Amino acid sequence: MKKYLKGQKGINLITLSITVIIMLILVNIILYHVQSNLKIEKLKDMQADIGTLRDKISDYFIQYGKIPASIPFTNIEHIRNAGVISEAVDTGDFYVIDLSAIDNLTLYYGQDYEKIKNEEVSGAEEINSLMDLYIINETSHNIFYIQGITLDEEIFYTDYTKDDIDTIAVDLIEVDRTKQSWTPTYDKTAIYRDTNGDTAVIPKNFQVSRKPGEDVIHTGLVVRGPDGSEFVWVPVEDINTMSQCETAGGDCKLILKEEKHLECATHSETADKIVGKLYATDLGENFGTVNMTYDANHGLREPAILTGNDSGTGIEYDKNNTIGLTQEELKKEYKEMAESVAKYGGFYIGRYETSLTSATDTEAGTGGTVQSKAGVIPTSANNEANRMWYGLYDKSKHYSGNEVSVQSSMIWGSQYDAMLNWIKNGNGPDKDKITTMDWGRNESVTITGNSSYEDDRINQIRDLGGNLLEWSLEASNNSERIYRGGSYYGDKSSPSYRGGATPNDTSAMYGSRLTLYIK
């Protein structure tokens, strides 16, 4: 037995030790790879967070004109030392991203924001001690994770490396327009800021175009209403360039009081003292001469009734109703419009012409609506029962319907001139077209925005030089309403042209143009 046992081979101590060492090495290799994979996954999670935040903040910025961040964050030296903060693009201050302002957001990190949200921390010192937090640069809109993710002895604070810092700056306005031509619908009236820093007010339930050239204010910012009608923002920096006190005189200026009401600086009663400033003194005169006087009965003026047509008992413009316009009502409408323009810095003008499309019923406008859409054939109301100006006035006034953010109207003469002023004094590519280009077509009425007349476009506004003559609320003497622009017929085709006709005229050349002001 002893001999047998001595003859059996077993695992000696050396072999066992070697085996244990090999197993430990294998375990360490496995653990290293597991840990490395976990770190890689953490890095990928942070990168996914930043990608999600960038997309969400991009939509937020487009909709509200600002980033969702207001709490300053200054504890960034460790990130700056890592070389991922650019002196070229990250030139603004850093702020904590307000995660609560972003809808439908799920993140892997950033949980320390809950401490701010729940007021568990307060004050700059406590907030700057947080690490599990996302911040954003106000200028470049680059996003950083304060704590960072460590991988292979390197700490990553964002989704790019220090080699990319001067090329990674995110332009939130420049989105992929091949995927979506319009922003999400605004859920409230908000400020829009374009790439030049210019601002406009976007009404609730409207969208902003994402097409190049249509998303910049100085070349024509285009918005779309719930019915698909499109409008262009017309900035008005000073209401005194568009409206004036009835008494005229250079020393009598309009001022916007704290309660958002316009007043003449040298008068106490103003409800009936605010009138349009018109850049012409006579019919047929091109844009450029300021009409600084206001005669309630003669010449070009607004707001005004026509004592020869629509005062007293009113004008019968359909067979069943007698509608009388009053000076008081028009003054009220003009004052409300001017106060809105002064408060918000501009108004919207229809991108396309409007008409009583297919208005063939016995009541003026019953069969038609006013819109501002491309591709609509602007059929005029030609039978004797219809009075086009009155139908257009009524339909334009009620276009906005139940929209709580805007009020619609037929265009005022001073609004038309404000549009021309904006184009003439701006730096858009079309500024010289308003007085120098003759777009007489000598054909017939075509669809709005006809691609065959692509040159008939000024700051994204179509058909100012051709197609229909555009009725306005401006009056001339006691018998005529003013129409503007050119038509498909005749020699006078400059967009700045103004002519006059009696409002019961039913020529197929007449249409109008919608305007909207913010309520």
C-alpha positions as semicolon CSV with decimal commas, in nm:
position;residue;x (nm);y (nm);z (nm)
1;M;0,000;0,000;0,000
2;K;0,279;0,242;0,089
3;K;0,449;0,161;-0,238
4;Y;0,120;0,223;-0,425
5;L;0,063;0,559;-0,265
6;K;0,415;0,667;-0,336
7;G;0,363;0,584;-0,700
8;Q;0,056;0,807;-0,746
9;K;0,114;1,153;-0,903
10;G;-0,060;1,451;-0,737
11;I;-0,071;1,832;-0,758
12;N;0,226;1,966;-0,582
13;L;0,245;2,304;-0,413
14;I;0,426;2,473;-0,701
15;T;0,168;2,364;-0,955
16;L;-0,114;2,472;-0,729
17;S;0,045;2,813;-0,679
18;I;0,087;2,862;-1,054
19;T;-0,274;2,764;-1,113
20;V;-0,397;3,010;-0,851
21;I;-0,186;3,290;-1,003
22;I;-0,322;3,221;-1,353
23;M;-0,677;3,219;-1,222
24;L;-0,621;3,552;-1,044
25;I;-0,478;3,701;-1,362
26;L;-0,782;3,582;-1,558
27;V;-1,018;3,719;-1,295
28;N;-0,838;4,054;-1,298
29;I;-0,853;4,065;-1,677
30;I;-1,223;3,989;-1,668
31;L;-1,282;4,246;-1,394
32;Y;-1,079;4,503;-1,586
33;H;-1,284;4,450;-1,897
34;V;-1,608;4,453;-1,699
35;Q;-1,506;4,775;-1,527
36;S;-1,383;4,919;-1,854
37;N;-1,708;4,826;-2,025
38;L;-1,903;4,979;-1,739
39;K;-1,704;5,301;-1,772
40;I;-1,762;5,300;-2,147
41;E;-2,132;5,252;-2,086
42;K;-2,128;5,542;-1,839
43;L;-1,956;5,759;-2,098
44;K;-2,211;5,657;-2,359
45;D;-2,491;5,737;-2,114
46;M;-2,351;6,086;-2,055
47;Q;-2,313;6,140;-2,429
48;A;-2,672;6,027;-2,480
49;D;-2,786;6,270;-2,210
50;I;-2,609;6,560;-2,380
51;G;-2,750;6,464;-2,720
52;T;-3,100;6,453;-2,574
53;L;-3,052;6,785;-2,397
54;R;-2,915;6,947;-2,714
55;D;-3,220;6,840;-2,916
56;K;-3,466;6,942;-2,646
57;I;-3,300;7,276;-2,582
58;S;-3,287;7,339;-2,957
59;D;-3,665;7,303;-2,981
60;Y;-3,710;7,513;-2,666
61;F;-3,487;7,789;-2,804
62;I;-3,668;7,796;-3,137
63;Q;-4,003;7,818;-2,960
64;Y;-3,921;8,064;-2,682
65;G;-3,614;8,249;-2,808
66;K;-3,406;8,167;-2,499
67;I;-3,234;7,875;-2,328
68;P;-3,400;7,708;-2,026
69;A;-3,137;7,824;-1,778
70;S;-3,116;8,115;-1,535
71;I;-2,904;8,002;-1,235
72;P;-2,536;8,098;-1,276
73;F;-2,268;7,828;-1,225
74;T;-1,904;7,924;-1,181
75;N;-1,731;7,607;-1,052
76;I;-1,584;7,517;-1,390
77;E;-1,207;7,545;-1,349
78;H;-1,160;7,166;-1,358
79;I;-1,348;7,156;-1,690
80;R;-1,151;7,450;-1,825
81;N;-0,826;7,277;-1,724
82;A;-0,937;6,970;-1,919
83;G;-0,923;7,184;-2,232
84;V;-1,283;7,145;-2,350
85;I;-1,399;7,501;-2,284
86;S;-1,324;7,710;-2,589
87;E;-1,198;8,065;-2,568
88;A;-1,340;8,115;-2,918
89;V;-1,700;7,998;-2,878
90;D;-1,774;7,947;-2,508
91;T;-1,751;8,320;-2,442
92;G;-2,065;8,363;-2,234
93;D;-2,149;8,272;-1,877
94;F;-2,248;7,922;-1,766
95;Y;-2,589;7,837;-1,621
96;V;-2,755;7,534;-1,465
97;I;-2,993;7,376;-1,716
98;D;-3,349;7,399;-1,586
99;L;-3,453;7,038;-1,643
100;S;-3,803;7,106;-1,512
101;A;-3,868;7,341;-1,806
102;I;-3,816;7,062;-2,060
103;D;-4,102;6,824;-2,132
104;N;-4,069;6,445;-2,168
105;L;-3,708;6,436;-2,051
106;T;-3,534;6,120;-1,924
107;L;-3,166;6,136;-1,830
108;Y;-2,905;5,900;-1,683
109;Y;-2,733;6,175;-1,486
110;G;-2,807;6,523;-1,356
111;Q;-2,995;6,415;-1,044
112;D;-2,851;6,697;-0,834
113;Y;-3,088;6,933;-1,013
114;E;-3,363;6,787;-0,794
115;K;-3,187;6,939;-0,492
116;I;-3,216;7,281;-0,655
117;K;-3,571;7,221;-0,767
118;N;-3,678;7,106;-0,419
119;E;-3,486;7,395;-0,256
120;E;-3,263;7,154;-0,062
121;V;-2,973;7,378;-0,160
122;S;-2,975;7,752;-0,211
123;G;-2,725;8,025;-0,265
124;A;-2,432;8,032;-0,506
125;E;-2,190;7,847;-0,278
126;E;-2,415;7,547;-0,222
127;I;-2,521;7,526;-0,586
128;N;-2,161;7,544;-0,702
129;S;-2,074;7,249;-0,477
130;L;-2,305;7,015;-0,672
131;M;-2,142;6,771;-0,911
132;D;-2,415;6,554;-1,068
133;L;-2,535;6,847;-1,276
134;Y;-2,557;6,966;-1,637
135;I;-2,466;7,324;-1,729
136;I;-2,484;7,523;-2,054
137;N;-2,286;7,813;-2,199
138;E;-2,516;8,104;-2,284
139;T;-2,329;8,196;-2,604
140;S;-2,228;7,868;-2,767
141;H;-2,504;7,660;-2,603
142;N;-2,246;7,386;-2,543
143;I;-2,343;7,148;-2,260
144;F;-2,114;7,008;-1,988
145;Y;-2,147;6,747;-1,712
146;I;-1,984;6,885;-1,397
147;Q;-1,876;6,553;-1,244
148;G;-1,746;6,407;-1,566
149;I;-1,689;6,042;-1,660
150;T;-1,342;5,888;-1,611
151;L;-1,212;5,644;-1,870
152;D;-0,851;5,532;-1,911
153;E;-0,726;5,803;-1,674
154;E;-0,902;6,072;-1,877
155;I;-1,209;6,260;-1,759
156;F;-1,479;6,346;-2,014
157;Y;-1,710;6,639;-1,942
158;T;-1,902;6,659;-2,268
159;D;-1,960;6,461;-2,587
160;Y;-1,653;6,585;-2,771
161;T;-1,278;6,613;-2,704
162;K;-1,054;6,913;-2,665
163;D;-0,948;6,875;-3,029
164;D;-1,297;6,976;-3,141
165;I;-1,369;7,270;-2,914
166;D;-1,350;7,541;-3,180
167;T;-1,581;7,362;-3,424
168;I;-1,845;7,208;-3,200
169;A;-2,043;7,523;-3,108
170;V;-2,410;7,446;-3,144
171;D;-2,621;7,686;-3,351
172;L;-2,966;7,602;-3,224
173;I;-3,136;7,786;-3,508
174;E;-2,965;7,573;-3,771
175;V;-3,172;7,255;-3,750
176;D;-3,223;6,982;-4,006
177;R;-3,480;7,143;-4,232
178;T;-3,503;6,833;-4,449
179;K;-3,694;6,664;-4,167
180;Q;-3,932;6,942;-4,068
181;S;-4,015;7,274;-4,236
182;W;-4,190;7,424;-3,933
183;T;-4,122;7,445;-3,562
184;P;-4,359;7,283;-3,316
185;T;-4,675;7,484;-3,254
186;Y;-4,621;7,747;-2,987
187;D;-4,826;7,670;-2,677
188;K;-4,811;8,033;-2,567
189;T;-4,718;8,370;-2,712
190;A;-4,340;8,400;-2,683
191;I;-4,030;8,583;-2,802
192;Y;-3,836;8,444;-3,099
193;R;-3,469;8,535;-3,142
194;D;-3,298;8,470;-3,475
195;T;-2,930;8,407;-3,549
196;N;-2,864;8,781;-3,566
197;G;-3,014;8,843;-3,223
198;D;-3,322;9,017;-3,369
199;T;-3,652;8,936;-3,202
200;A;-4,016;8,892;-3,298
201;V;-4,326;8,790;-3,103
202;I;-4,474;8,456;-3,208
203;P;-4,846;8,417;-3,129
204;K;-4,986;8,117;-2,950
205;N;-5,092;7,834;-3,186
206;F;-4,856;7,956;-3,462
207;Q;-4,541;7,797;-3,606
208;V;-4,216;7,945;-3,738
209;S;-4,061;7,846;-4,070
210;R;-3,733;7,658;-4,056
211;K;-3,647;7,718;-4,422
212;P;-3,330;7,921;-4,489
213;G;-3,417;8,287;-4,538
214;E;-3,760;8,247;-4,381
215;D;-3,630;8,219;-4,024
216;V;-3,440;8,550;-4,019
217;I;-3,622;8,873;-3,940
218;H;-3,439;9,117;-4,167
219;T;-3,508;8,900;-4,473
220;G;-3,865;8,812;-4,371
221;L;-3,959;8,588;-4,078
222;V;-4,244;8,361;-4,187
223;V;-4,500;8,213;-3,947
224;R;-4,797;7,987;-4,012
225;G;-5,138;8,007;-3,846
226;P;-5,366;7,717;-3,748
227;D;-5,549;7,729;-4,085
228;G;-5,226;7,719;-4,285
229;S;-5,220;8,090;-4,368
230;E;-4,872;8,243;-4,365
231;F;-4,760;8,581;-4,236
232;V;-4,439;8,786;-4,226
233;W;-4,325;8,986;-3,924
234;V;-4,283;9,360;-3,989
235;P;-4,065;9,523;-3,719
236;V;-4,157;9,876;-3,608
237;E;-3,894;10,014;-3,372
238;D;-4,071;10,345;-3,309
239;I;-4,448;10,382;-3,331
240;N;-4,397;10,747;-3,430
241;T;-4,269;10,630;-3,769
242;M;-4,606;10,465;-3,835
243;S;-4,863;10,664;-3,636
244;Q;-4,900;11,024;-3,521
245;C;-5,112;11,261;-3,320
246;E;-5,402;11,403;-3,516
247;T;-5,277;11,758;-3,456
248;A;-4,950;11,664;-3,630
249;G;-4,647;11,881;-3,566
250;G;-4,300;11,746;-3,498
251;D;-4,316;11,819;-3,124
252;C;-4,625;11,604;-3,066
253;K;-4,503;11,248;-3,012
254;L;-4,685;10,929;-2,923
255;I;-4,569;10,768;-2,599
256;L;-4,656;10,425;-2,457
257;K;-4,761;10,455;-2,094
258;E;-4,696;10,188;-1,832
259;E;-5,052;10,066;-1,868
260;K;-4,967;10,002;-2,236
261;H;-5,185;10,281;-2,373
262;L;-5,064;10,526;-2,633
263;E;-5,095;10,894;-2,558
264;C;-4,995;11,210;-2,737
265;A;-4,725;11,373;-2,531
266;T;-4,893;11,716;-2,535
267;H;-5,257;11,606;-2,508
268;S;-5,458;11,449;-2,228
269;E;-5,737;11,300;-2,437
270;T;-5,605;11,057;-2,694
271;A;-5,877;10,806;-2,784
272;D;-5,955;11,001;-3,098
273;K;-5,616;11,165;-3,151
274;I;-5,409;10,876;-3,291
275;V;-5,404;10,853;-3,670
276;G;-5,196;10,690;-3,939
277;K;-4,877;10,850;-4,068
278;L;-4,894;10,813;-4,445
279;Y;-4,593;10,839;-4,671
280;A;-4,759;11,019;-4,961
281;T;-4,955;11,339;-5,011
282;D;-5,166;11,251;-5,311
283;L;-5,296;10,965;-5,524
284;G;-5,045;10,821;-5,764
285;E;-4,749;10,950;-5,566
286;N;-4,478;10,698;-5,495
287;F;-4,376;10,611;-5,144
288;G;-4,139;10,851;-4,972
289;T;-4,311;11,179;-4,876
290;V;-4,451;11,193;-4,523
291;N;-4,803;11,330;-4,492
292;M;-4,769;11,520;-4,164
293;T;-5,114;11,682;-4,171
294;Y;-5,451;11,530;-4,097
295;D;-5,771;11,665;-4,241
296;A;-6,079;11,478;-4,119
297;N;-6,264;11,542;-4,444
298;H;-6,009;11,568;-4,724
299;G;-5,699;11,404;-4,861
300;L;-5,538;11,076;-4,759
301;R;-5,618;10,981;-4,402
302;E;-5,703;10,707;-4,152
303;P;-5,900;10,612;-3,957
304;A;-6,186;10,762;-4,157
305;I;-6,531;10,699;-4,289
306;L;-6,643;10,817;-4,630
307;T;-6,929;11,061;-4,593
308;G;-7,010;11,001;-4,956
309;N;-7,046;10,626;-4,910
310;D;-7,044;10,465;-4,567
311;S;-7,164;10,714;-4,305
312;G;-7,508;10,794;-4,170
313;T;-7,745;10,509;-4,249
314;G;-7,461;10,296;-4,373
315;I;-7,402;10,124;-4,701
316;E;-7,603;9,827;-4,817
317;Y;-7,337;9,582;-4,920
318;D;-7,550;9,271;-4,912
319;K;-7,918;9,212;-4,968
320;N;-8,012;9,123;-4,613
321;N;-7,804;9,348;-4,392
322;T;-7,725;9,715;-4,370
323;I;-7,386;9,771;-4,213
324;G;-7,285;10,120;-4,122
325;L;-6,926;10,204;-4,038
326;T;-6,870;10,467;-3,773
327;Q;-6,575;10,693;-3,712
328;E;-6,571;10,585;-3,347
329;E;-6,539;10,217;-3,433
330;L;-6,257;10,273;-3,680
331;K;-6,071;10,499;-3,434
332;K;-6,100;10,228;-3,170
333;E;-5,969;9,963;-3,409
334;Y;-5,677;10,180;-3,517
335;K;-5,580;10,272;-3,161
336;E;-5,582;9,908;-3,050
337;M;-5,362;9,813;-3,344
338;A;-5,116;10,099;-3,285
339;E;-5,089;10,021;-2,913
340;S;-5,008;9,658;-2,992
341;V;-4,741;9,760;-3,245
342;A;-4,588;9,998;-2,991
343;K;-4,591;9,735;-2,717
344;Y;-4,460;9,437;-2,915
345;G;-4,242;9,615;-3,170
346;G;-4,419;9,511;-3,488
347;F;-4,709;9,333;-3,655
348;Y;-4,773;9,059;-3,910
349;I;-4,866;9,105;-4,274
350;G;-5,018;8,837;-4,495
351;R;-4,754;8,666;-4,704
352;Y;-5,009;8,617;-4,981
353;E;-5,294;8,830;-5,111
354;T;-5,649;8,776;-4,988
355;S;-5,983;8,798;-5,161
356;L;-6,342;8,687;-5,129
357;T;-6,249;8,358;-5,286
358;S;-6,540;8,197;-5,468
359;A;-6,779;8,458;-5,325
360;T;-7,076;8,397;-5,550
361;D;-7,362;8,396;-5,301
362;T;-7,616;8,677;-5,283
363;E;-7,463;8,798;-4,958
364;A;-7,122;8,948;-4,996
365;G;-6,851;8,716;-4,877
366;T;-7,088;8,441;-4,760
367;G;-6,939;8,196;-5,003
368;G;-6,582;8,306;-4,950
369;T;-6,318;8,348;-4,685
370;V;-6,005;8,555;-4,655
371;Q;-5,682;8,359;-4,631
372;S;-5,312;8,409;-4,683
373;K;-5,216;8,089;-4,860
374;A;-5,013;7,997;-5,162
375;G;-5,190;7,843;-5,458
376;V;-5,531;8,001;-5,398
377;I;-5,701;8,150;-5,702
378;P;-5,824;8,485;-5,566
379;T;-6,167;8,494;-5,730
380;S;-6,335;8,832;-5,698
381;A;-6,700;8,898;-5,616
382;N;-6,834;9,061;-5,928
383;N;-7,211;9,066;-5,908
384;E;-7,394;9,386;-5,825
385;A;-7,521;9,264;-5,486
386;N;-7,165;9,238;-5,355
387;R;-6,956;9,532;-5,244
388;M;-6,604;9,401;-5,235
389;W;-6,437;9,646;-4,999
390;Y;-6,701;9,596;-4,731
391;G;-6,696;9,221;-4,768
392;L;-6,318;9,215;-4,743
393;Y;-6,323;9,447;-4,442
394;D;-6,573;9,228;-4,261
395;K;-6,407;8,896;-4,346
396;S;-6,061;9,024;-4,264
397;K;-6,175;9,153;-3,927
398;H;-6,319;8,813;-3,836
399;Y;-6,041;8,596;-3,979
400;S;-5,880;8,551;-3,636
401;G;-6,207;8,413;-3,497
402;N;-6,156;8,274;-3,148
403;E;-5,777;8,302;-3,149
404;V;-5,691;8,460;-2,815
405;S;-5,342;8,575;-2,914
406;V;-5,407;8,785;-3,227
407;Q;-5,656;9,021;-3,386
408;S;-5,692;9,031;-3,764
409;S;-5,774;9,322;-3,991
410;M;-5,767;9,449;-4,344
411;I;-5,434;9,629;-4,381
412;W;-5,418;9,994;-4,278
413;G;-5,238;10,237;-4,508
414;S;-4,985;10,319;-4,237
415;Q;-4,910;9,949;-4,193
416;Y;-4,847;9,916;-4,564
417;D;-4,612;10,213;-4,546
418;A;-4,443;10,071;-4,235
419;M;-4,376;9,755;-4,434
420;L;-4,222;9,961;-4,716
421;N;-4,016;10,160;-4,464
422;W;-3,883;9,839;-4,311
423;I;-3,780;9,709;-4,653
424;K;-3,635;10,039;-4,776
425;N;-3,434;10,110;-4,460
426;G;-3,327;9,754;-4,393
427;N;-3,038;9,545;-4,522
428;G;-3,240;9,277;-4,698
429;P;-3,164;9,187;-5,061
430;D;-3,496;9,323;-5,194
431;K;-3,483;9,680;-5,061
432;D;-3,464;9,846;-5,403
433;K;-3,765;9,666;-5,546
434;I;-4,032;9,873;-5,375
435;T;-4,001;10,178;-5,598
436;T;-3,791;10,074;-5,897
437;M;-3,945;9,752;-6,024
438;D;-4,240;9,743;-6,262
439;W;-4,413;9,406;-6,254
440;G;-4,702;9,468;-6,492
441;R;-4,809;9,123;-6,607
442;N;-5,076;9,216;-6,861
443;E;-5,236;8,875;-6,831
444;S;-5,503;8,773;-6,582
445;V;-5,543;8,686;-6,215
446;T;-5,325;8,389;-6,120
447;I;-5,289;8,179;-5,807
448;T;-5,123;8,351;-5,513
449;G;-4,747;8,308;-5,505
450;N;-4,738;8,182;-5,864
451;S;-4,393;8,032;-5,925
452;S;-4,393;8,185;-6,273
453;Y;-4,353;8,523;-6,101
454;E;-4,088;8,425;-5,851
455;D;-3,929;8,769;-5,875
456;D;-4,247;8,923;-5,734
457;R;-4,119;8,858;-5,383
458;I;-3,999;9,118;-5,133
459;N;-3,872;8,999;-4,794
460;Q;-4,074;8,678;-4,841
461;I;-4,395;8,874;-4,916
462;R;-4,551;8,773;-5,248
463;D;-4,744;8,958;-5,521
464;L;-4,680;9,313;-5,405
465;G;-4,607;9,412;-5,762
466;G;-4,867;9,211;-5,949
467;N;-5,181;9,000;-5,943
468;L;-5,441;9,198;-5,739
469;L;-5,469;9,561;-5,636
470;E;-5,490;9,552;-5,256
471;W;-5,766;9,742;-5,077
472;S;-5,669;9,910;-4,750
473;L;-5,851;10,094;-4,470
474;E;-5,699;10,422;-4,585
475;A;-5,944;10,681;-4,719
476;S;-5,921;10,947;-4,985
477;N;-6,146;11,252;-4,966
478;N;-6,510;11,151;-4,908
479;S;-6,567;10,886;-5,167
480;E;-6,270;10,652;-5,215
481;R;-6,076;10,380;-5,037
482;I;-5,711;10,339;-5,120
483;Y;-5,566;10,034;-5,293
484;R;-5,195;9,962;-5,301
485;G;-4,936;9,788;-5,516
486;G;-4,958;9,660;-5,871
487;S;-5,197;9,426;-6,047
488;Y;-5,193;9,191;-6,341
489;Y;-5,326;9,474;-6,557
490;G;-5,208;9,828;-6,623
491;D;-4,896;10,037;-6,611
492;K;-4,889;10,126;-6,239
493;S;-4,719;9,816;-6,097
494;S;-4,473;9,949;-5,841
495;P;-4,538;9,797;-5,496
496;S;-4,540;10,149;-5,353
497;Y;-4,816;10,274;-5,583
498;R;-5,140;10,396;-5,428
499;G;-5,467;10,456;-5,611
500;G;-5,827;10,511;-5,509
501;A;-6,172;10,383;-5,603
502;T;-6,522;10,382;-5,457
503;P;-6,562;10,090;-5,215
504;N;-6,862;9,947;-5,399
505;D;-6,650;9,884;-5,707
506;T;-6,640;9,513;-5,794
507;S;-6,352;9,493;-6,039
508;A;-6,179;9,159;-6,071
509;M;-5,848;9,339;-6,010
510;Y;-5,926;9,402;-5,641
511;G;-5,823;9,200;-5,341
512;S;-5,660;9,290;-5,012
513;R;-5,397;9,177;-4,763
514;L;-5,449;9,051;-4,409
515;T;-5,266;9,186;-4,108
516;L;-5,243;9,052;-3,753
517;Y;-5,147;9,227;-3,434
518;I;-5,067;9,067;-3,099
519;K;-5,341;9,097;-2,837
